[in-house]
Short mmCIF file of C-alpha atoms in Angstrom, two decimals:
data_model
loop_
_atom_site.label_atom_id
_atom_site.label_comp_id
_atom_site.label_asym_id
_atom_site.label_seq_id
_atom_site.Cartn_x
_atom_site.Cartn_y
_atom_site.Cartn_z
CA MET A 1 -5.45 -196.75 -145.23
CA ASN A 2 -8.64 -194.64 -145.29
CA ALA A 3 -9.73 -192.21 -148.01
CA ALA A 4 -8.32 -189.17 -146.27
CA SER A 5 -4.88 -190.82 -146.02
CA ILE A 6 -5.00 -191.97 -149.65
CA GLU A 7 -6.08 -188.55 -150.89
CA ARG A 8 -3.42 -186.87 -148.73
CA SER A 9 -0.71 -189.10 -150.16
CA SER A 10 -1.93 -188.41 -153.67
CA MET A 11 -1.99 -184.63 -153.17
CA ILE A 12 1.55 -184.42 -151.73
CA MET A 13 2.81 -186.48 -154.70
CA ASP A 14 1.01 -184.16 -157.09
CA ALA A 15 2.43 -181.12 -155.34
CA LYS A 16 5.91 -182.41 -155.57
CA ALA A 17 5.52 -183.44 -159.15
CA PHE A 18 4.25 -179.93 -159.99
CA ILE A 19 7.38 -178.33 -158.61
CA ASP A 20 9.64 -180.93 -160.09
CA GLN A 21 8.17 -180.50 -163.63
CA ARG A 22 8.06 -176.74 -163.53
CA VAL A 23 11.31 -175.86 -161.73
CA PHE A 24 13.67 -178.70 -160.72
CA SER A 25 13.83 -180.85 -163.87
CA PRO A 26 14.18 -177.97 -166.38
CA ALA A 27 16.97 -176.41 -164.33
CA LEU A 28 18.95 -179.65 -163.77
CA ASN A 29 18.59 -180.63 -167.49
CA SER A 30 19.65 -177.19 -168.73
CA GLN A 31 22.92 -176.85 -170.59
CA VAL A 32 23.41 -173.26 -169.59
CA ILE A 33 22.93 -173.51 -165.80
CA SER A 34 26.23 -173.78 -163.86
CA GLY A 35 27.07 -176.65 -161.67
CA GLU A 36 27.06 -174.35 -158.63
CA VAL A 37 23.47 -173.29 -159.30
CA LYS A 38 22.44 -176.92 -160.06
CA ALA A 39 23.75 -177.85 -156.60
CA VAL A 40 21.48 -175.32 -155.06
CA VAL A 41 18.55 -176.72 -157.05
CA ARG A 42 19.39 -180.28 -155.98
CA ASN A 43 19.50 -179.09 -152.33
CA SER A 44 16.02 -177.49 -152.68
CA ARG A 45 14.71 -180.69 -154.28
CA SER A 46 16.01 -182.76 -151.34
CA TRP A 47 14.15 -180.43 -148.91
CA VAL A 48 11.00 -180.64 -150.91
CA ASN A 49 11.16 -184.44 -150.89
CA GLN A 50 11.16 -184.50 -147.04
CA PHE A 51 7.58 -183.22 -146.84
CA ARG A 52 4.77 -185.67 -146.24
CA ARG A 53 1.84 -183.20 -146.09
CA VAL A 54 0.90 -180.44 -148.51
CA GLY A 55 0.42 -177.86 -145.71
CA ASP A 56 4.10 -178.31 -144.73
CA LEU A 57 5.11 -177.80 -148.33
CA LEU A 58 3.04 -174.63 -148.60
CA GLN A 59 4.67 -173.19 -145.47
CA TYR A 60 8.10 -173.95 -147.03
CA PHE A 61 7.15 -172.08 -150.26
CA ASP A 62 5.74 -169.13 -148.32
CA ARG A 63 9.33 -168.01 -147.95
CA PHE A 64 9.55 -167.40 -151.69
CA LYS A 65 6.74 -164.90 -152.06
CA GLY A 66 7.70 -161.68 -153.86
CA GLU A 67 10.66 -161.07 -156.13
CA GLY A 68 13.74 -163.29 -155.61
CA THR A 69 17.25 -161.98 -155.12
CA SER A 70 19.35 -165.12 -154.80
CA LYS A 71 22.08 -166.13 -157.25
CA ALA A 72 20.06 -169.15 -158.26
CA PHE A 73 16.98 -167.05 -158.87
CA ILE A 74 18.89 -164.65 -161.12
CA ALA A 75 20.56 -167.48 -163.03
CA LEU A 76 17.24 -169.26 -163.78
CA ARG A 77 15.57 -166.04 -164.86
CA GLN A 78 18.44 -165.20 -167.19
CA ALA A 79 18.24 -168.73 -168.69
CA GLY A 80 14.46 -168.22 -169.29
CA LEU A 81 13.62 -170.91 -166.73
CA SER A 82 10.89 -170.83 -164.09
CA THR A 83 11.67 -170.10 -160.43
CA PHE A 84 9.65 -170.88 -157.33
CA GLU A 85 8.46 -167.30 -157.42
CA ASP A 86 7.16 -167.72 -160.92
CA VAL A 87 5.10 -170.87 -160.33
CA LEU A 88 3.75 -170.05 -156.86
CA PRO A 89 0.52 -168.32 -157.94
CA GLU A 90 -0.56 -171.53 -159.88
CA PHE A 91 0.77 -173.73 -157.11
CA TYR A 92 -1.30 -171.91 -154.45
CA GLU A 93 -4.37 -172.03 -156.64
CA LYS A 94 -4.07 -175.79 -156.95
CA PHE A 95 -3.02 -176.72 -153.41
CA GLU A 96 -4.08 -173.88 -151.04
CA PRO A 97 -7.21 -175.80 -149.96
CA TRP A 98 -4.78 -178.32 -148.27
CA ARG A 99 -2.96 -175.68 -146.21
CA SER A 100 -4.40 -176.98 -142.92
CA ASP A 101 -3.09 -180.49 -143.65
CA CYS A 102 0.20 -180.12 -141.79
CA THR A 103 2.33 -182.54 -139.77
CA ARG A 104 1.35 -182.45 -136.07
CA LEU A 105 3.33 -183.21 -132.91
CA ASP A 106 1.32 -186.32 -132.44
CA ASP A 107 2.31 -187.66 -135.83
CA PHE A 108 5.73 -188.44 -134.38
CA VAL A 109 5.80 -192.02 -133.13
CA VAL A 110 8.14 -193.28 -130.41
CA GLY A 111 10.68 -195.72 -131.83
CA GLN A 112 10.33 -194.69 -135.40
CA ILE A 113 13.24 -193.33 -137.50
CA TYR A 114 13.35 -189.77 -138.89
CA SER A 115 15.79 -188.04 -141.12
CA PRO A 116 17.57 -184.92 -139.79
CA ARG A 117 15.79 -182.78 -142.44
CA SER A 118 12.32 -184.00 -141.57
CA ILE A 119 12.99 -182.97 -138.00
CA LEU A 120 14.28 -179.52 -139.00
CA ALA A 121 11.42 -179.05 -141.46
CA PHE A 122 8.80 -179.53 -138.69
CA ALA A 123 10.52 -176.78 -136.73
CA GLY A 124 10.40 -174.50 -139.75
CA VAL A 125 14.17 -174.57 -140.06
CA TYR A 126 15.47 -175.23 -143.56
CA ASP A 127 19.23 -175.19 -142.88
CA SER A 128 21.08 -178.43 -142.22
CA ARG A 129 23.69 -176.55 -140.24
CA ALA A 130 21.13 -175.60 -137.55
CA GLY A 131 21.87 -176.67 -133.97
CA GLY A 132 20.35 -179.46 -131.98
CA ILE A 133 17.79 -177.51 -129.98
CA LEU A 134 14.71 -176.64 -132.02
CA PRO A 135 11.82 -174.75 -130.31
CA ILE A 136 8.52 -175.51 -132.03
CA GLY A 137 7.11 -172.03 -132.38
CA LYS A 138 8.31 -168.69 -131.09
CA VAL A 139 10.06 -169.03 -127.76
CA GLY A 140 7.69 -167.91 -125.04
CA THR A 141 4.65 -169.33 -126.87
CA HIS A 142 6.34 -172.51 -128.19
CA ARG A 143 4.47 -175.77 -127.89
CA ALA A 144 7.44 -178.07 -127.50
CA VAL A 145 11.18 -178.38 -128.07
CA PHE A 146 12.81 -180.84 -130.39
CA ILE A 147 16.35 -181.95 -129.56
CA LYS A 148 18.73 -183.90 -131.76
CA ALA A 149 21.23 -185.89 -129.74
CA THR A 150 24.19 -187.60 -131.29
CA MET A 151 25.82 -190.00 -128.81
CA THR A 152 29.16 -190.70 -130.57
CA GLY A 153 31.23 -188.45 -132.80
CA GLY A 154 29.14 -185.32 -132.37
CA LYS A 155 30.07 -181.89 -131.01
CA TYR A 156 28.84 -182.76 -127.50
CA ASN A 157 29.22 -185.83 -125.25
CA ASN A 158 25.52 -186.45 -124.97
CA THR A 159 24.78 -189.81 -123.40
CA TRP A 160 22.20 -191.91 -121.65
CA LEU A 161 22.43 -191.79 -117.81
CA PRO A 162 22.88 -195.05 -115.85
CA ASP A 163 19.11 -195.53 -115.29
CA GLY A 164 18.82 -196.02 -119.08
CA THR A 165 15.79 -193.70 -119.41
CA SER A 166 17.31 -190.33 -118.47
CA LEU A 167 19.38 -188.28 -120.93
CA LYS A 168 22.45 -186.12 -120.45
CA TYR A 169 22.08 -183.42 -123.08
CA TYR A 170 24.46 -180.47 -123.46
CA LEU A 171 23.30 -176.90 -123.78
CA LYS A 172 24.06 -174.99 -126.93
CA SER A 173 27.53 -173.46 -126.84
CA ILE A 174 29.37 -170.92 -129.02
CA GLN A 175 33.13 -171.02 -128.87
CA GLY A 176 32.97 -172.98 -125.60
CA ASN A 177 30.51 -170.64 -123.93
CA PHE A 178 27.40 -172.50 -122.75
CA GLY A 179 25.47 -169.33 -122.45
CA ASP A 180 22.28 -169.36 -120.38
CA HIS A 181 21.16 -166.33 -122.41
CA TYR A 182 21.11 -168.15 -125.74
CA GLN A 183 17.44 -168.36 -126.86
CA ASP A 184 17.70 -172.11 -127.67
CA ASN A 185 18.89 -172.89 -124.19
CA GLN A 186 16.23 -170.65 -122.65
CA SER A 187 13.51 -172.47 -124.56
CA ILE A 188 14.18 -175.32 -122.10
CA SER A 189 15.73 -173.71 -118.98
CA LYS A 190 13.00 -170.98 -118.65
CA TYR A 191 10.13 -173.32 -119.47
CA PRO A 192 10.76 -176.48 -117.43
CA ASP A 193 7.32 -177.91 -118.09
CA ILE A 194 7.66 -177.71 -121.92
CA PRO A 195 7.63 -181.20 -123.53
CA ILE A 196 10.99 -182.09 -125.04
CA TYR A 197 10.85 -184.48 -127.98
CA ALA A 198 14.21 -186.29 -127.99
CA PHE A 199 15.56 -187.65 -131.24
CA THR A 200 18.71 -189.72 -130.70
CA ARG A 201 21.27 -191.49 -132.86
CA ASN A 202 24.49 -193.42 -132.17
CA LYS A 203 26.65 -191.82 -134.90
CA LYS A 204 26.54 -188.52 -136.65
CA ASP A 205 25.81 -190.04 -140.08
CA ASP A 206 22.80 -192.01 -138.84
CA ASN A 207 19.14 -190.96 -138.95
CA PHE A 208 17.43 -190.25 -135.68
CA LYS A 209 15.11 -192.35 -133.59
CA PHE A 210 12.35 -190.65 -131.66
CA SER A 211 13.18 -191.83 -128.15
CA GLY A 212 10.28 -190.26 -126.30
CA ILE A 213 9.00 -187.12 -124.58
CA PHE A 214 11.25 -185.75 -121.84
CA LYS A 215 11.28 -183.01 -119.23
CA SER A 216 14.24 -181.00 -117.92
CA VAL A 217 14.75 -181.51 -114.21
CA ARG A 218 18.07 -179.63 -113.60
CA ILE A 219 21.20 -178.16 -115.25
CA HIS A 220 24.60 -179.62 -114.34
CA ILE A 221 27.98 -177.86 -114.67
CA ASP A 222 31.09 -180.01 -115.41
CA PRO A 223 34.59 -179.05 -114.07
CA ASP A 224 35.41 -177.54 -117.48
CA GLN A 225 32.29 -175.33 -117.21
CA SER A 226 30.32 -177.30 -119.79
CA LYS A 227 26.67 -177.35 -118.97
CA TRP A 228 24.08 -180.09 -119.62
CA PHE A 229 20.41 -180.69 -119.05
CA GLU A 230 19.30 -183.70 -117.10
CA LEU A 231 16.25 -184.92 -118.97
CA HIS A 232 13.79 -187.44 -117.61
CA ARG A 233 11.13 -189.36 -119.56
CA SER A 234 7.85 -187.54 -118.88
CA ASP A 235 5.49 -190.49 -119.15
CA VAL A 236 2.68 -190.10 -116.66
CA ALA A 237 2.47 -193.01 -114.17
CA GLY A 238 -0.07 -195.54 -115.22
CA HIS A 239 -0.22 -194.20 -118.79
CA GLU A 240 1.77 -194.93 -121.90
CA ILE A 241 3.42 -192.29 -124.08
CA LEU A 242 1.10 -189.78 -125.65
CA THR A 243 -0.45 -191.00 -128.91
CA SER A 244 -2.93 -189.59 -131.34
CA GLU A 245 -6.51 -190.81 -131.59
CA ASP A 246 -5.96 -191.91 -135.20
CA GLN A 247 -2.82 -193.82 -134.29
CA TYR A 248 -4.62 -195.51 -131.43
CA PHE A 249 -7.57 -196.69 -133.57
CA ARG A 250 -5.29 -197.80 -136.41
CA SER A 251 -3.18 -199.82 -133.95
CA PHE A 252 -6.28 -201.30 -132.25
CA ASP A 253 -7.84 -202.31 -135.58
CA GLN A 254 -4.67 -204.16 -136.46
CA LEU A 255 -4.74 -205.99 -133.08
CA VAL A 256 -8.36 -206.97 -133.66
CA ALA A 257 -7.47 -208.39 -137.10
CA ILE A 258 -4.60 -210.44 -135.52
CA ALA A 259 -6.92 -211.66 -132.73
CA SER A 260 -9.57 -212.61 -135.27
CA ALA A 261 -7.04 -214.78 -137.10
CA SER A 262 -6.30 -216.74 -133.94
CA SER A 263 -8.22 -219.85 -133.00
CA SER A 264 -10.93 -219.76 -130.27
CA GLU A 265 -8.64 -221.84 -128.08
CA GLU A 266 -5.73 -219.34 -128.45
CA ARG A 267 -8.09 -216.43 -127.67
CA ALA A 268 -9.49 -218.32 -124.63
CA ARG A 269 -5.96 -218.80 -123.27
CA ARG A 270 -5.16 -215.12 -123.65
CA LEU A 271 -8.45 -214.02 -122.17
CA ALA A 272 -7.89 -216.23 -119.11
CA ALA A 273 -4.55 -214.52 -118.43
CA ALA A 274 -5.63 -211.00 -119.36
CA PRO A 275 -6.27 -208.38 -116.68
CA LYS A 276 -9.90 -207.31 -116.30
CA LYS A 277 -9.01 -203.65 -115.81
CA PRO A 278 -7.67 -201.95 -118.98
CA LYS A 279 -4.51 -199.89 -118.96
CA ARG A 280 -4.89 -196.18 -119.39
CA ARG A 281 -3.30 -194.39 -122.34
CA MET A 282 -3.02 -190.64 -122.94
CA ILE A 283 -4.55 -189.71 -126.27
CA VAL A 284 -4.50 -186.34 -127.96
CA SER A 285 -7.39 -185.54 -130.28
CA TYR A 286 -7.65 -182.71 -132.79
CA ASN A 287 -11.06 -181.70 -134.04
CA PHE A 288 -12.39 -179.12 -136.47
CA GLU A 289 -14.63 -176.31 -135.13
CA ARG A 290 -17.74 -177.26 -137.15
CA ASN A 291 -20.55 -174.89 -138.03
CA ALA A 292 -23.68 -175.81 -136.06
CA ASP A 293 -25.90 -174.19 -138.73
CA VAL A 294 -24.51 -176.61 -141.35
CA VAL A 295 -25.54 -179.60 -139.17
CA ALA A 296 -28.93 -178.14 -138.36
CA GLU A 297 -29.69 -177.27 -141.99
CA VAL A 298 -28.65 -180.66 -143.36
CA LEU A 299 -30.77 -182.51 -140.75
CA ALA A 300 -33.75 -180.27 -141.54
CA GLN A 301 -33.45 -180.90 -145.25
CA ALA A 302 -33.24 -184.63 -144.64
CA ALA A 303 -36.49 -184.62 -142.69
CA GLY A 304 -35.66 -187.85 -140.96
CA ILE A 305 -34.71 -189.84 -144.15
CA CYS A 306 -31.23 -191.22 -144.63
CA GLY A 307 -29.54 -189.78 -147.72
CA GLY A 308 -27.84 -193.10 -148.29
CA CYS A 309 -30.32 -195.98 -148.19
CA GLY A 310 -33.54 -193.85 -148.15
CA SER A 311 -34.77 -195.37 -144.90
CA GLU A 312 -36.30 -193.54 -141.99
CA ALA A 313 -34.00 -192.66 -139.08
CA PRO A 314 -33.67 -195.85 -136.87
CA PHE A 315 -34.73 -194.02 -133.70
CA THR A 316 -35.36 -190.64 -132.13
CA ARG A 317 -33.01 -188.75 -129.84
CA ASN A 318 -33.73 -188.89 -126.07
CA SER A 319 -32.78 -185.28 -125.80
CA ASP A 320 -35.36 -183.67 -128.10
CA GLY A 321 -37.22 -186.42 -129.90
CA THR A 322 -35.85 -185.59 -133.33
CA PRO A 323 -34.96 -188.35 -135.83
CA TYR A 324 -31.42 -189.63 -135.28
CA LEU A 325 -29.22 -189.16 -138.31
CA GLU A 326 -25.54 -188.30 -138.51
CA VAL A 327 -24.13 -185.51 -140.65
CA HIS A 328 -21.25 -186.70 -142.86
CA HIS A 329 -18.95 -184.63 -145.06
CA ARG A 330 -18.67 -186.00 -148.52
CA ARG A 331 -15.16 -184.75 -148.84
CA PRO A 332 -13.58 -185.08 -145.36
CA LEU A 333 -12.62 -181.90 -143.53
CA ALA A 334 -9.17 -183.40 -142.95
CA ALA A 335 -8.80 -183.70 -146.71
CA GLY A 336 -9.60 -180.02 -147.30
CA GLY A 337 -13.34 -180.47 -147.62
CA ALA A 338 -15.62 -177.47 -146.90
CA ASP A 339 -17.82 -177.30 -143.83
CA CYS A 340 -20.91 -176.31 -145.86
CA VAL A 341 -24.38 -177.71 -146.62
CA GLU A 342 -23.36 -178.65 -150.17
CA ASN A 343 -20.54 -180.90 -148.90
CA ALA A 344 -22.64 -182.61 -146.19
CA ILE A 345 -25.35 -185.33 -146.08
CA ALA A 346 -27.45 -186.84 -143.37
CA LEU A 347 -26.95 -190.59 -142.95
CA CYS A 348 -28.24 -193.30 -140.74
CA PRO A 349 -25.55 -194.84 -138.49
CA ASN A 350 -25.24 -197.83 -140.72
CA CYS A 351 -24.66 -195.86 -143.89
CA HIS A 352 -22.33 -193.46 -142.09
CA ARG A 353 -20.15 -196.44 -140.90
CA ARG A 354 -20.18 -197.75 -144.46
CA GLU A 355 -18.66 -194.53 -145.74
CA HIS A 356 -15.91 -194.67 -143.16
CA ASN A 357 -15.18 -198.39 -143.15
CA GLY A 358 -16.76 -200.06 -146.18
CA PRO A 359 -17.36 -199.48 -149.89
CA ALA A 360 -18.46 -195.86 -150.43
CA ARG A 361 -21.95 -195.34 -151.82
CA TRP A 362 -20.99 -192.34 -153.94
CA PRO A 363 -18.24 -192.41 -156.61
CA TRP A 364 -16.77 -189.04 -155.48
CA LEU A 365 -16.14 -190.45 -152.06
CA GLY A 366 -13.76 -193.05 -153.37
CA VAL A 367 -12.76 -195.79 -150.83
CA SER A 368 -13.62 -195.67 -147.16
CA ALA A 369 -13.20 -192.15 -145.74
CA GLY A 370 -11.56 -191.29 -142.47
CA ARG A 371 -13.40 -189.88 -139.46
CA SER A 372 -15.08 -186.53 -140.29
#
């Protein structure tokens, strides 16, 4: 785990602890709060515990800006206890720098298990009674659609089709009406190229497995007028399922470690049988829009000298003949670091790799930082 991942994990734990100490624990330990209100508090706590990134938690709490009107809010105020609304100013002050650290589509890994609430939370839906079709974003500009498919014991007879890779998934219905005009249904039917992230489970009490990215190819109508989408896996021929750049490099580093632990003879056998042409994999990469003036100023101040080891730049650029140094953010951008001269330093390639993959030279960098 790199420094960004460690710091992210630490920050979300700190954020949850802040809310628990200020709101949840006092309410649940109170002798004057009713059981009904405590049930609401416990439900809120279970939602908060679903979040893995601070940015997601901030979005959740944005709903509580202003003066509260709920029964739980009134009961806590009357008991002299803090509400979300009371602690939000301090919470924002502490954790607002992490707002951009949100769960992304490419964080979902095929084959992994996800709770119903973690799926709903990504869609910005905080009601466990919500339906199975979840547009990611406002319909019309949505980036994807999440679907939750229960195969046995659910409201609909969702099932895998005989080919084993296509999915029969029923449209949303209200009182038996599978209306094409329902917005959830239109998020798929009117946008056939939108990626559909299918989360499936065998029984209604199970968690969901991310079964892959699908595409709607047609709508079928059963004799009883029930309607269902025929969904096909949308893997591109010759490529594997979409993955993130970070996921790819983490996985590859693990494979290298395993290969290094093998004997030379074992590697030789595998190499002899391995194809010479590598497979292609689709990788999605997210980058920050960095300020070019920050890079230019940091390089100018360095004057060709590495800020880590103090050596001269190892070579000059072919493009303009300037000393080759790399600008590194002391606190990674992904960890909420600022893109400013004060947070950046010019390093030789060796020192830069050390900061990402070895013991950090500066105490405030902690252990090896992620790519930034």
